[in-house]
Coordinates of C-alpha atoms and ligand atoms in Angstrom, one line a residue:
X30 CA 118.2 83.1 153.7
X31 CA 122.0 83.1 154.4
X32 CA 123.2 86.3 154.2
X33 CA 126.4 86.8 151.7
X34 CA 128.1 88.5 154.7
X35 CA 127.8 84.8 157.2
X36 CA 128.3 82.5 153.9
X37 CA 132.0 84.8 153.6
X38 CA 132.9 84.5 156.8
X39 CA 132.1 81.1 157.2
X40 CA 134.0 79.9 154.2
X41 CA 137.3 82.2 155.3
X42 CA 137.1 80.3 158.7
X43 CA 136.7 76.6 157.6
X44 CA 139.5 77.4 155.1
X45 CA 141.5 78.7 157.5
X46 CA 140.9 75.0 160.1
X47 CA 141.5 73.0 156.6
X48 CA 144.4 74.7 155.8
X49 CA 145.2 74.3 159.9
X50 CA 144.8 70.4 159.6
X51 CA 145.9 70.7 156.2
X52 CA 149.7 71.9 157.2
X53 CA 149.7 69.9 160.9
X54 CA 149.7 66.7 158.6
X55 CA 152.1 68.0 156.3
X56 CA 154.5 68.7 158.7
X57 CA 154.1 66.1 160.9
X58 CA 154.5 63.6 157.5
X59 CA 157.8 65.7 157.8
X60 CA 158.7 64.7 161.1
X61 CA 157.7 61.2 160.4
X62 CA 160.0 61.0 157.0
X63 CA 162.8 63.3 157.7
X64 CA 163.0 64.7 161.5
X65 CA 162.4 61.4 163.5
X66 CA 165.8 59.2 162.0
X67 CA 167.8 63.1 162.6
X68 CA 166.5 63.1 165.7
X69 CA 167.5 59.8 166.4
X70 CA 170.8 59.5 165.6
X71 CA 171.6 62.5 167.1
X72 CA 170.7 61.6 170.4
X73 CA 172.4 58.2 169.7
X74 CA 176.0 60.3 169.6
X75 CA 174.8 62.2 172.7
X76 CA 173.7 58.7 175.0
X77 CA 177.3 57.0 173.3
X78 CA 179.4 60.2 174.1
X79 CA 178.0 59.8 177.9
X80 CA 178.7 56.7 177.5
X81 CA 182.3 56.8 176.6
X82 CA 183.0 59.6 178.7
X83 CA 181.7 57.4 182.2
X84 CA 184.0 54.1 181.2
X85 CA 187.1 56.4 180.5
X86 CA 186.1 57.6 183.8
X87 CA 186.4 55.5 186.8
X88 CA 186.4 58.1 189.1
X89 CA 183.4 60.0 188.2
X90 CA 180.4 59.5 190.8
X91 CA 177.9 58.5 188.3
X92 CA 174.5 59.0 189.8
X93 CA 176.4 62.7 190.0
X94 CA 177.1 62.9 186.6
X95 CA 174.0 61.8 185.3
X96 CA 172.0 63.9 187.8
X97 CA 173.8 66.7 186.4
X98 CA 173.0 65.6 182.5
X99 CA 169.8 65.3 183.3
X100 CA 169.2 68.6 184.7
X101 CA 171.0 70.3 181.2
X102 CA 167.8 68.6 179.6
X103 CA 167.1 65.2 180.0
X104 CA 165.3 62.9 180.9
X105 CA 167.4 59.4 182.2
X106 CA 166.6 56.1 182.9
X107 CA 169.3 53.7 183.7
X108 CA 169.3 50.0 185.2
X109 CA 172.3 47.4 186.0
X110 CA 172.5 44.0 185.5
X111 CA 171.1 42.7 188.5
X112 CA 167.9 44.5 187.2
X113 CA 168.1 48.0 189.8
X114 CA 166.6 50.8 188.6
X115 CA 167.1 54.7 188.8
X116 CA 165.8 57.7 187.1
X117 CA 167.1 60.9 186.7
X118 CA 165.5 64.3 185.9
X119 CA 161.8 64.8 184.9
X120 CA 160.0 61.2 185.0
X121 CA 158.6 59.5 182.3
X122 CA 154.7 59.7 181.6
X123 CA 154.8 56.0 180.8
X124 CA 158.0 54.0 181.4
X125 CA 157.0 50.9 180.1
X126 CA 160.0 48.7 178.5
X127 CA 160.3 44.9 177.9
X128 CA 163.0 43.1 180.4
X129 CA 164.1 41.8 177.1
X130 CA 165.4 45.7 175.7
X131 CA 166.7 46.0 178.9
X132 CA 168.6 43.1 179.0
X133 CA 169.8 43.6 175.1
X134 CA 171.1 47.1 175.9
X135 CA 172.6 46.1 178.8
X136 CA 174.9 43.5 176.7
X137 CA 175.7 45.8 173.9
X138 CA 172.7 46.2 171.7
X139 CA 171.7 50.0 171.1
X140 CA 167.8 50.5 171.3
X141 CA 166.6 52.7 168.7
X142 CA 163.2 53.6 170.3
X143 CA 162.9 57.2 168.3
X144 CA 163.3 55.9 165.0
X145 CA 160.6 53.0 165.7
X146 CA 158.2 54.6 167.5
X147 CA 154.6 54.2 166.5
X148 CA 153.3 56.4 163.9
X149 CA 150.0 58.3 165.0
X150 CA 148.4 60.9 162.4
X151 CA 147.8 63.8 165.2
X152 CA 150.5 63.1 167.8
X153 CA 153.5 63.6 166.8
X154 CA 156.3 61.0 168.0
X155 CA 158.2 64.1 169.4
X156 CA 156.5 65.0 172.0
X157 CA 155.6 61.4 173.3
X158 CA 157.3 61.6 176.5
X159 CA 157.2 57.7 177.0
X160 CA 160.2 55.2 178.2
X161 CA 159.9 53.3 174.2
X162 CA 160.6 57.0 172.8
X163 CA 164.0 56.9 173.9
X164 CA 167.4 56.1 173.1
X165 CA 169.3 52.8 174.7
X166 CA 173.1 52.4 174.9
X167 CA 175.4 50.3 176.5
X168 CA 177.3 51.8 179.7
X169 CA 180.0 50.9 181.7
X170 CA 181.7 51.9 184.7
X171 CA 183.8 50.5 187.1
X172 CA 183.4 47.4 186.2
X173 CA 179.5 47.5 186.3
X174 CA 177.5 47.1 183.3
X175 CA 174.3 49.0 182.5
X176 CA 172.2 50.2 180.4
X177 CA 171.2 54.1 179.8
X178 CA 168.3 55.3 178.6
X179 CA 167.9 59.0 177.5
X180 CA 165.7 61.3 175.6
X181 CA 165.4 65.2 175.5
X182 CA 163.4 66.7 178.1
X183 CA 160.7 68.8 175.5
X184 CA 159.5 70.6 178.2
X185 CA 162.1 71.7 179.9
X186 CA 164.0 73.0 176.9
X187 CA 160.6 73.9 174.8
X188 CA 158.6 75.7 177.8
X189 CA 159.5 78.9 176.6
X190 CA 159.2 78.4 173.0
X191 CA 155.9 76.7 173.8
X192 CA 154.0 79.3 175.2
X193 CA 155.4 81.5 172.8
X194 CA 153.8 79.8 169.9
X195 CA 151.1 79.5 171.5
X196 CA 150.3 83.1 171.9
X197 CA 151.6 83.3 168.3
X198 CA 149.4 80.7 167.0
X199 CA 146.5 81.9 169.7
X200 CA 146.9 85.9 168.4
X201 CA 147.1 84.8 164.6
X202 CA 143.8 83.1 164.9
X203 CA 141.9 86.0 166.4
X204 CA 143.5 88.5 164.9
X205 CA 143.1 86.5 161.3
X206 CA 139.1 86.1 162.5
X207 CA 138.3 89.6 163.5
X208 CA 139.8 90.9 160.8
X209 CA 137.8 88.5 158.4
X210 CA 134.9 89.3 160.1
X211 CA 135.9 93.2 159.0
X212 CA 137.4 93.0 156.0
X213 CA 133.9 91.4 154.9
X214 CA 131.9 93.9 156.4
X215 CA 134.0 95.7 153.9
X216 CA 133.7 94.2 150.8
X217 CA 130.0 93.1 151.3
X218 CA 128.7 97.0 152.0
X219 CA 128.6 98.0 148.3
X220 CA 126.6 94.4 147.6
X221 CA 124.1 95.5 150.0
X222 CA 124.0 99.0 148.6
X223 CA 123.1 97.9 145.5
X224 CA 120.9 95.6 146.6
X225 CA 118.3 98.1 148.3
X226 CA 119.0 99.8 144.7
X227 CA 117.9 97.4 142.6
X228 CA 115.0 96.9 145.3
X229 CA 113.9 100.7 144.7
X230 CA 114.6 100.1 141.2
X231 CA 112.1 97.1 141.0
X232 CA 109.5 99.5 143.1
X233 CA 109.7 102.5 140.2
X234 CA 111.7 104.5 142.1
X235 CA 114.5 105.3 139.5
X236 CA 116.1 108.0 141.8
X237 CA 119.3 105.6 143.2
X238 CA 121.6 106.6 145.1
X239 CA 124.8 105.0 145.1
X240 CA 127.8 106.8 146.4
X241 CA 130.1 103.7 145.7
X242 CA 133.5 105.5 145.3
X243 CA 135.6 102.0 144.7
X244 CA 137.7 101.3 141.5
X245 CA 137.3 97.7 141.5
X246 CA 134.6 95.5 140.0
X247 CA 132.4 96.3 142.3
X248 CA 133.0 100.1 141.5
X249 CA 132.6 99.4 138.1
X250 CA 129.1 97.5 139.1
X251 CA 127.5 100.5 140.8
X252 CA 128.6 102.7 137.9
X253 CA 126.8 100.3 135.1
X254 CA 124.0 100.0 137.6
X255 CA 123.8 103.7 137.8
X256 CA 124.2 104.4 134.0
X257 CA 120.8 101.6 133.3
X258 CA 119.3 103.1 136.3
X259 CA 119.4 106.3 134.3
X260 CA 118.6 105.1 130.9
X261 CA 115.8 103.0 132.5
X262 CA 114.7 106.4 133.9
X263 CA 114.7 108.3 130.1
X264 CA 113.0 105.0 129.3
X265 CA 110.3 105.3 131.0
X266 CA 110.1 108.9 130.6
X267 CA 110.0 108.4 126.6
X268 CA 107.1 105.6 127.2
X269 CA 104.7 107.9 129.3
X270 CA 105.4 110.6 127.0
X271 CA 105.1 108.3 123.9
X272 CA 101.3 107.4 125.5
X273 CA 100.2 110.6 126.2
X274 CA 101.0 112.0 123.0
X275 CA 99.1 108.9 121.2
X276 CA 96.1 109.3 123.0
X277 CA 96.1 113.1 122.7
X278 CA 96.4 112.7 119.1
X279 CA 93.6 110.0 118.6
X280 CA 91.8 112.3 121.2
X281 CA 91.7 115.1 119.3
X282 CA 90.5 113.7 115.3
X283 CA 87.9 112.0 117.3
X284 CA 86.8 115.2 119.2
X285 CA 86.5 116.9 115.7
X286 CA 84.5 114.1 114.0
X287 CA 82.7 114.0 116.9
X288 CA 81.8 117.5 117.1
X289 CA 81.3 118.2 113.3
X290 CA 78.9 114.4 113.2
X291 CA 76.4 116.6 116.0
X292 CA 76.4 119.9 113.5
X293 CA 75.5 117.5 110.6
X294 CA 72.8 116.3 112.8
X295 CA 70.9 119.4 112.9
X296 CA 68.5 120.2 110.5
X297 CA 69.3 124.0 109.8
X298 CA 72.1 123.7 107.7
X299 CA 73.3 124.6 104.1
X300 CA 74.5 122.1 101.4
X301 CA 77.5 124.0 101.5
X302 CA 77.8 124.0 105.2
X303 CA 77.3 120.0 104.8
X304 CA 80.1 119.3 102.6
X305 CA 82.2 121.4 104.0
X306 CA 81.7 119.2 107.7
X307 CA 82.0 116.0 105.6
X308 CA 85.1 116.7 104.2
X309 CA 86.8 118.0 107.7
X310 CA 85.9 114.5 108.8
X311 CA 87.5 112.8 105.7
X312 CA 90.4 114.8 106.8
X313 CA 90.3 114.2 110.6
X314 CA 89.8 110.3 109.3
X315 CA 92.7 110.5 107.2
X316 CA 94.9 111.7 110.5
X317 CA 93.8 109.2 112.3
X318 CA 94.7 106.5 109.6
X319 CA 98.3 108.2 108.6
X320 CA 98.7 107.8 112.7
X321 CA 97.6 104.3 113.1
X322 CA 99.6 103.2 109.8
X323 CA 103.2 104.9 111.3
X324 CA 102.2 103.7 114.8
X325 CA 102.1 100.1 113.5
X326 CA 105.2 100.6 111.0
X327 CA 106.9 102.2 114.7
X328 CA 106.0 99.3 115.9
X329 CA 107.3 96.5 113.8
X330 CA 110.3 98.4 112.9
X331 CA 111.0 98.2 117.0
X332 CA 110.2 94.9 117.3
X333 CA 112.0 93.0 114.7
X334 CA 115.0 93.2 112.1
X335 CA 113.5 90.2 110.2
X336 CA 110.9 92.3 108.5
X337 CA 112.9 93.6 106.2
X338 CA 112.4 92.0 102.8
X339 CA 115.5 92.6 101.0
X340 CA 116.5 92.9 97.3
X341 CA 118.5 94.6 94.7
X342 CA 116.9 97.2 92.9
X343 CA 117.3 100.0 91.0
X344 CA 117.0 103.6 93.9
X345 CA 117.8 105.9 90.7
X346 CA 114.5 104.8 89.5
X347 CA 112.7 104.5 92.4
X348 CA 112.5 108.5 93.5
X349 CA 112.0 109.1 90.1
X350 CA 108.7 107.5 90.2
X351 CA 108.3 109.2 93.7
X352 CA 109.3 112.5 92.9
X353 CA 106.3 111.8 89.8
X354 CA 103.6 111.1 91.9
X355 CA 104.2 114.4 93.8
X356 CA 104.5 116.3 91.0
X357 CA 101.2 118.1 90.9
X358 CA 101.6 119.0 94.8
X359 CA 105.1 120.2 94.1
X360 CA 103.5 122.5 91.2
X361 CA 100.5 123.8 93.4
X362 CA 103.0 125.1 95.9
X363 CA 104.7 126.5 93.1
X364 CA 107.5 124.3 94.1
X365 CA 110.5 124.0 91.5
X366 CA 112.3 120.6 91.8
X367 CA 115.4 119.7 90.4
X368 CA 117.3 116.1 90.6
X369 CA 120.3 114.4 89.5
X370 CA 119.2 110.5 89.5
X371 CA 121.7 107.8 87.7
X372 CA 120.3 104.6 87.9
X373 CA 122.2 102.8 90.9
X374 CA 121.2 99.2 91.8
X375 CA 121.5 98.9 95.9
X376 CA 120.5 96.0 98.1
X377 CA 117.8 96.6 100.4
X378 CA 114.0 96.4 101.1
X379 CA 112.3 99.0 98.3
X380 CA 109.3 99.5 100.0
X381 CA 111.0 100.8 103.5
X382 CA 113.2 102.7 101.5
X383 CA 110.2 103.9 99.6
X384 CA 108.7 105.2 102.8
X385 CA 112.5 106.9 103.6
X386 CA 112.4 109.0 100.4
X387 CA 108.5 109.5 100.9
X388 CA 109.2 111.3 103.8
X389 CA 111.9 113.5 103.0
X390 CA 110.4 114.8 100.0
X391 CA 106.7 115.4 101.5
X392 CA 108.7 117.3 104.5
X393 CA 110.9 119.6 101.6
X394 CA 107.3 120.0 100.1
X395 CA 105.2 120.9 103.4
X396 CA 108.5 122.9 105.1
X397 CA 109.4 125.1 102.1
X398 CA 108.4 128.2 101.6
X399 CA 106.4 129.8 98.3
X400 CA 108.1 130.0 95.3
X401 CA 110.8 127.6 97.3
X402 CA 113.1 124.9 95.5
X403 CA 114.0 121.0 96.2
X404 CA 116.9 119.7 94.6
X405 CA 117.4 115.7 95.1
X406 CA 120.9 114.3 93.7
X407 CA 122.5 110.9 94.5
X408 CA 126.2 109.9 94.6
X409 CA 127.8 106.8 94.4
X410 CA 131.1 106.4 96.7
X411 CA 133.5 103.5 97.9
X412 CA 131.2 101.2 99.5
X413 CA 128.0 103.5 99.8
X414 CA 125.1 105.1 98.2
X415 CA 124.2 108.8 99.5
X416 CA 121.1 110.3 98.8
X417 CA 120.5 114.3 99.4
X418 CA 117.5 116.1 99.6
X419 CA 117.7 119.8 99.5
X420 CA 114.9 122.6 100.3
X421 CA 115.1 125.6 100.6
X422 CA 112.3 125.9 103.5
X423 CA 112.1 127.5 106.6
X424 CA 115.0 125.6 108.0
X425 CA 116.0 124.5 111.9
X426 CA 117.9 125.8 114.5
X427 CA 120.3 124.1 115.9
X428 CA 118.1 122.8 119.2
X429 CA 115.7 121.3 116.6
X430 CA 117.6 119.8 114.8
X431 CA 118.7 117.3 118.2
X432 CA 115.2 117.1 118.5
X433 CA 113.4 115.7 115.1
X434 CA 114.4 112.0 115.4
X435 CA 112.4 112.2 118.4
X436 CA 109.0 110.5 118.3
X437 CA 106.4 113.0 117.9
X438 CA 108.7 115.7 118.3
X439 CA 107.7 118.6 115.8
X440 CA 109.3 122.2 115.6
X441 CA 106.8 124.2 117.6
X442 CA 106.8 127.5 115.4
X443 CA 103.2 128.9 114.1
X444 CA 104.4 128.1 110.5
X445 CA 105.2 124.3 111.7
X446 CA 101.4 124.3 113.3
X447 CA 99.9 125.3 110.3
X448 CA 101.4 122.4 108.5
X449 CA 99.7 118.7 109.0
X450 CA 102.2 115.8 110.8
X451 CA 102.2 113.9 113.1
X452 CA 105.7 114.1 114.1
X453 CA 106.8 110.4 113.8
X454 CA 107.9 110.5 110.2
X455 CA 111.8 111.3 111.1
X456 CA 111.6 108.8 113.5
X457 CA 110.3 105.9 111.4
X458 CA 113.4 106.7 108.7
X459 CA 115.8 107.1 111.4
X460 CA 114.5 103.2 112.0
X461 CA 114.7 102.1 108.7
X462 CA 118.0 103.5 108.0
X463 CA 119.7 102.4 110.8
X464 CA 118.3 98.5 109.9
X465 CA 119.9 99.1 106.4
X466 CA 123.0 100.0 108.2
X467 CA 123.0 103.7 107.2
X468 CA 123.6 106.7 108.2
X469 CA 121.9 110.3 108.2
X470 CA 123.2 113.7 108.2
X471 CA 121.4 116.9 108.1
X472 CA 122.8 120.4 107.6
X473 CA 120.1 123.2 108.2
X474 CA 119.9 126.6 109.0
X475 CA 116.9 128.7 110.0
X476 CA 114.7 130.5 107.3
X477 CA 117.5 129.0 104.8
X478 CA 116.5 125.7 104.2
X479 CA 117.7 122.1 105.0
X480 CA 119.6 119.2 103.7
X481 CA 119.5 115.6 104.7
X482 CA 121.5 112.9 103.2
X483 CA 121.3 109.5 103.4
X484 CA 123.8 107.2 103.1
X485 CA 123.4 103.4 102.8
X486 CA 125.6 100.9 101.9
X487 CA 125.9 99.3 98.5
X488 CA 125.1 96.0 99.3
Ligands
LIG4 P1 105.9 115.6 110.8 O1 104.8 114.7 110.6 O2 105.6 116.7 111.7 O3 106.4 116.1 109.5 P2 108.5 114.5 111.0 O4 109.1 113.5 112.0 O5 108.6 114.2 109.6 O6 107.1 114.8 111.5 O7 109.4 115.8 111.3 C1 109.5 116.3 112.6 C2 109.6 117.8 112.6 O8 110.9 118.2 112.0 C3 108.6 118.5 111.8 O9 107.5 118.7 112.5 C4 109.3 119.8 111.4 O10 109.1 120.7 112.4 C5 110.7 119.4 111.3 N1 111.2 119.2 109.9 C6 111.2 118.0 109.3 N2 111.7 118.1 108.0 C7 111.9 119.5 107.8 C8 112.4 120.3 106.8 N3 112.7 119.7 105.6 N4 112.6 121.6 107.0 C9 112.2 122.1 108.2 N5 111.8 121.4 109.2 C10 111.6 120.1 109.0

């Protein structure tokens, strides 16, 4: 595998060549279109101005003069008629020209060997220091006829300016690398970080450790990664939790029925004795089926939203019939009950909602105290239903009352253990309500009582 860190660099340093070739081209398309006729003409001015100045000049010593020209910067090449030949300043690397040019220059023609020299992609023309790249004028003097040919010496009046760019060119290159090569060292740390996170992650390690203090994306990254590590932790926590209170509670029925099935076994017991052990295990069987039937309720209710089988009905009507069925339980207790039910037609699915209200009024019945009272009213509002059950039981603190959405969690008083649950009944209408889109609210205080309300929308 190709590490991040090599694909980076890689990439920065062919883009860099690219954009290298990329600009050389450019530029020397430049030269081509725009320098090359400049640079022509104006050394066509220069080769006629030493021309002019030698025939207005008898006098002059020519090979002199043009020794002297030459040594400002050029690079000479005159011959006469009669076909002799000299050269002045730095020589030519190729001084190749047809006796024809020659002999046109010589009898007026001007040789234009800048502007038509031979395009290449990589070399540019300028620096061709060949006899064709040159400029050819007429010249004469004292009576002589000639022709001169002359182009800037590059070297002598670029040496300087050469091996300066060179350094610069040389120095932004390395520089531009090195730093590359940190600046992505850099920027790929925090990748690798959270790469040996996620690898601790994937092993069950949940305790990360990122100490990414960056406010960019990457920043941003670690912190997400940070906040799922952490709610993958609580997860996991809730899961093992979630198991070992399952098992303990099918442990324990089974222990009972268990235990109670060997006493019924033995020979030396009463009728009484007998009926009392069978009906501890219709109990104990009763737990376990309450627990099995909310487990697989849990269940669903987690697992899909398309379970719910919605209509309108009528919810006035509905805890009426509810509040019936409990009646002789609420009178045992010596419960009084009071409600305020208008008939109110809401869209949802009656038998979740039936298993919402079922709950909240066996919990006001099992949590109140003797003598206690439940009152149940319902309001319409704007665009909502709310339903509020009132008891007047032995109430919650304010820790508790964080805690009874929690699966399994129930109120560890001695009153609370005296009561039968299982401690996933708040949990299963916190479910259902929030897939009606509701909300719940409870007020409670302890030894006072408790309200919850339940607020669904209309439709
Ligand atoms: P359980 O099966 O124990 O009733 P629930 O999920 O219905 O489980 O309730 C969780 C816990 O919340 C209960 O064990 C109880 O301690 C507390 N609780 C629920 N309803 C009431 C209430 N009306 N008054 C006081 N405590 C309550």
């Amino acid at each position: 595998m190709k590490s991040l860190y090599v694909k980076f660099v890689v990439i920065t340093i062919g883009i860099m060549i690219f954009s290298g070739i990329f600009a050389f081209l450019i530029s020397n398309t430049y030269y081509q279109q725009k320098l090359k006729p400049y640079n022509d003409q104006k050394n066509t001015k220069i080769a006629l101005d030493i021309a002019e100045f030698t025939s207005s000049h008898p006098d002059l010593n020519l090979k002199e003069y043009l020794e002297n020209i030459s040594s400002i910067g050029y690079q000479i090449f005159l011959v006469d008629s009669s076909g002799k030949e000299s050269y002045f300043g730095a020589p030519f690397r190729e001084n190749t020209l047809s006796d024809s040019t020659k002999e046109q220059v010589i009898n007026g023609d001007i040789f234009h060997g800048i502007l038509n020299f031979p395009q290449e992609t990589f070399v540019t023309g300028f620096f061709a220091n060949e006899l064709k790249n040159s400029i050819g004028v007429p010249l004469t003097h004292n009576e002589g006829k000639y022709a001169l040919f002359l182009r800037p010496d590059i070297k002598l009046l670029f040496n300087e300016m050469h091996i300066l760019f060179g350094w610069l060119l040389a120095l932004t290159i390395i520089v531009s690398i090195v730093m590359v090569i940190v600046s992505t060292k850099y920027l790929i740390h925090p990748i690798s970080k959270l790469t040996a996170a996620t690898k601790s992650l994937s092993n069950g390690n949940f305790n990360v450790d990122l100490d990414i203090a960056r406010h960019d994306e990457l920043g941003e990254l670690s912190h997400s990664f940070l906040r799922m590590a952490n709610k993958l932790e609580q997860t996991d926590e809730m899961r093992k939790e979630f198991i070992s209170n399952i098992s303990h509670d099918i442990q324990s029925p089974l222990s009972n029925i268990k235990g109670y099935t060997n006493l019924l076994e033995s020979e030396s017991i009463s009728p009484e004795e007998k009926s009392n052990y069978i009906s501890i295990i219709n109990g104990e069987i009763k737990r376990l089926s309450t627990l099995t039937k909310q487990l697989l309720l849990l269940a669903s209710l987690d697992r899909d939203e398309d379970l719910m089988k919605v209509k309108q009905f009528n919810v006035g009507k509905q805890i009426k019939e509810l509040v019936r069925n409990y009646q002789w339980q609420i009178g045992e207790k010596g419960i009084t009950l009071g409600f305020k039910l208008p008939d109110i037609e809401i869209t949802g699915d009656p038998s979740l909602l039936n298993t919402v209200w079922d709950n909240l009024l066996t919990n006001a019945i099992k949590y109140n105290k003797p003598n206690g009272s439940i009152e149940i009213w319902m309001e319409e509002k704007e665009n909502s239903v709310a339903v509020t059950f009132e008891d007047t039981g032995i109430g919650l603190n304010d820790q508790e009352k964080e805690r009874i959405f929690d699966r399994f969690y129930r109120v560890d008083s001695a009153r609370t253990r005296l009561v039968e649950g299982t401690g996933l009944g708040l949990s299963i209408v916190a479910a259902i309500v929030k897939l009606h889109g509701g909300l719940i609210h409870v007020k409670s205080k302890e030894n006072e009582g408790t309200i919850f309300v339940i607020e669904l929308p209309v439709s």
